[in-house]
Amino acid sequence: MLQTTQSISLNGSSVIDGTSIVNFSTSLSADQTYSSISMQIVNMELYKANKDKVREDRDAFQKQADTLVDGLSASTN
């Protein structure tokens, strides 16, 4: 019997004035109840100067990941 799972990779960047400061990534699947987000700082100086904005972007990325995994869960039920 064939068994399959669906997964999605999601990537994003926190960009200020055209410069990427932080990259976010996660991999989502229908059987997950929690998604872990990786955050890679690519410009430490700008990160330190823009922590509040980067954290807003991180939270927005998490919400998008949650929405996607909720959709995957709904499609398998």
PDB file of C-alpha atoms in Angstrom:
ATOM      1  CA  MET A   1       0.000   0.000   0.000  1.00  0.00           C
ATOM      2  CA  LEU A   2       1.321   3.406  -0.970  1.00  0.00           C
ATOM      3  CA  GLN A   3       1.712   5.927   1.840  1.00  0.00           C
ATOM      4  CA  THR A   4       2.740   9.482   1.106  1.00  0.00           C
ATOM      5  CA  THR A   5       3.323  12.645   3.065  1.00  0.00           C
ATOM      6  CA  GLN A   6       3.273  16.204   1.846  1.00  0.00           C
ATOM      7  CA  SER A   7       5.835  18.707   3.017  1.00  0.00           C
ATOM      8  CA  ILE A   8       6.627  22.311   2.186  1.00  0.00           C
ATOM      9  CA  SER A   9       9.862  24.231   2.557  1.00  0.00           C
ATOM     10  CA  LEU A  10       9.346  27.878   3.402  1.00  0.00           C
ATOM     11  CA  ASN A  11      12.106  30.478   3.168  1.00  0.00           C
ATOM     12  CA  GLY A  12      12.067  34.195   3.861  1.00  0.00           C
ATOM     13  CA  SER A  13      14.324  37.153   4.500  1.00  0.00           C
ATOM     14  CA  SER A  14      14.129  40.227   6.672  1.00  0.00           C
ATOM     15  CA  VAL A  15      15.159  43.039   4.321  1.00  0.00           C
ATOM     16  CA  ILE A  16      15.770  46.645   5.336  1.00  0.00           C
ATOM     17  CA  ASP A  17      16.424  49.283   2.661  1.00  0.00           C
ATOM     18  CA  GLY A  18      17.147  46.559   0.097  1.00  0.00           C
ATOM     19  CA  THR A  19      19.670  44.737   2.295  1.00  0.00           C
ATOM     20  CA  SER A  20      19.007  41.223   3.609  1.00  0.00           C
ATOM     21  CA  ILE A  21      19.652  41.093   7.348  1.00  0.00           C
ATOM     22  CA  VAL A  22      18.299  37.701   8.401  1.00  0.00           C
ATOM     23  CA  ASN A  23      17.188  34.586   6.516  1.00  0.00           C
ATOM     24  CA  PHE A  24      14.408  32.382   7.893  1.00  0.00           C
ATOM     25  CA  SER A  25      13.632  28.800   6.904  1.00  0.00           C
ATOM     26  CA  THR A  26      11.431  25.922   7.966  1.00  0.00           C
ATOM     27  CA  SER A  27      10.113  22.646   6.618  1.00  0.00           C
ATOM     28  CA  LEU A  28       6.466  21.810   7.248  1.00  0.00           C
ATOM     29  CA  SER A  29       4.425  18.633   6.995  1.00  0.00           C
ATOM     30  CA  ALA A  30       0.872  17.625   7.790  1.00  0.00           C
ATOM     31  CA  ASP A  31       1.833  15.406  10.722  1.00  0.00           C
ATOM     32  CA  GLN A  32       3.638  18.202  12.592  1.00  0.00           C
ATOM     33  CA  THR A  33       2.090  19.991  15.507  1.00  0.00           C
ATOM     34  CA  TYR A  34       4.937  22.490  15.751  1.00  0.00           C
ATOM     35  CA  SER A  35       7.277  23.974  13.176  1.00  0.00           C
ATOM     36  CA  SER A  36      10.825  24.913  14.071  1.00  0.00           C
ATOM     37  CA  ILE A  37      12.179  28.019  12.400  1.00  0.00           C
ATOM     38  CA  SER A  38      15.854  28.499  11.610  1.00  0.00           C
ATOM     39  CA  MET A  39      17.165  32.049  11.631  1.00  0.00           C
ATOM     40  CA  GLN A  40      20.525  32.961  10.085  1.00  0.00           C
ATOM     41  CA  ILE A  41      21.847  36.470  10.675  1.00  0.00           C
ATOM     42  CA  VAL A  42      23.686  37.607   7.535  1.00  0.00           C
ATOM     43  CA  ASN A  43      24.437  41.182   8.612  1.00  0.00           C
ATOM     44  CA  MET A  44      25.113  41.477  12.341  1.00  0.00           C
ATOM     45  CA  GLU A  45      25.556  45.249  12.350  1.00  0.00           C
ATOM     46  CA  LEU A  46      22.166  45.875  10.690  1.00  0.00           C
ATOM     47  CA  TYR A  47      20.574  43.174  12.833  1.00  0.00           C
ATOM     48  CA  LYS A  48      21.657  44.930  16.022  1.00  0.00           C
ATOM     49  CA  ALA A  49      20.335  48.256  14.704  1.00  0.00           C
ATOM     50  CA  ASN A  50      16.988  46.765  13.570  1.00  0.00           C
ATOM     51  CA  LYS A  51      16.163  44.018  16.090  1.00  0.00           C
ATOM     52  CA  ASP A  52      12.560  45.167  16.534  1.00  0.00           C
ATOM     53  CA  LYS A  53      11.829  45.036  12.794  1.00  0.00           C
ATOM     54  CA  VAL A  54      13.589  41.681  12.396  1.00  0.00           C
ATOM     55  CA  ARG A  55      11.540  40.256  15.270  1.00  0.00           C
ATOM     56  CA  GLU A  56       8.340  41.509  13.621  1.00  0.00           C
ATOM     57  CA  ASP A  57       9.424  39.756  10.417  1.00  0.00           C
ATOM     58  CA  ARG A  58      10.212  36.575  12.370  1.00  0.00           C
ATOM     59  CA  ASP A  59       6.748  36.630  13.935  1.00  0.00           C
ATOM     60  CA  ALA A  60       5.150  37.204  10.507  1.00  0.00           C
ATOM     61  CA  PHE A  61       7.168  34.272   9.116  1.00  0.00           C
ATOM     62  CA  GLN A  62       5.969  32.062  11.995  1.00  0.00           C
ATOM     63  CA  LYS A  63       2.336  33.043  11.309  1.00  0.00           C
ATOM     64  CA  GLN A  64       2.754  32.166   7.645  1.00  0.00           C
ATOM     65  CA  ALA A  65       4.300  28.805   8.582  1.00  0.00           C
ATOM     66  CA  ASP A  66       1.430  28.128  11.012  1.00  0.00           C
ATOM     67  CA  THR A  67      -1.139  28.941   8.318  1.00  0.00           C
ATOM     68  CA  LEU A  68       0.547  26.577   5.866  1.00  0.00           C
ATOM     69  CA  VAL A  69       0.787  23.683   8.320  1.00  0.00           C
ATOM     70  CA  ASP A  70      -2.864  24.211   9.336  1.00  0.00           C
ATOM     71  CA  GLY A  71      -3.809  23.962   5.677  1.00  0.00           C
ATOM     72  CA  LEU A  72      -1.809  20.761   5.264  1.00  0.00           C
ATOM     73  CA  SER A  73      -3.494  19.260   8.319  1.00  0.00           C
ATOM     74  CA  ALA A  74      -6.946  20.197   7.048  1.00  0.00           C
ATOM     75  CA  SER A  75      -6.312  18.622   3.635  1.00  0.00           C
ATOM     76  CA  THR A  76      -5.339  15.264   5.169  1.00  0.00           C
ATOM     77  CA  ASN A  77      -8.360  14.976   7.507  1.00  0.00           C
TER      78      ASN A  77
END
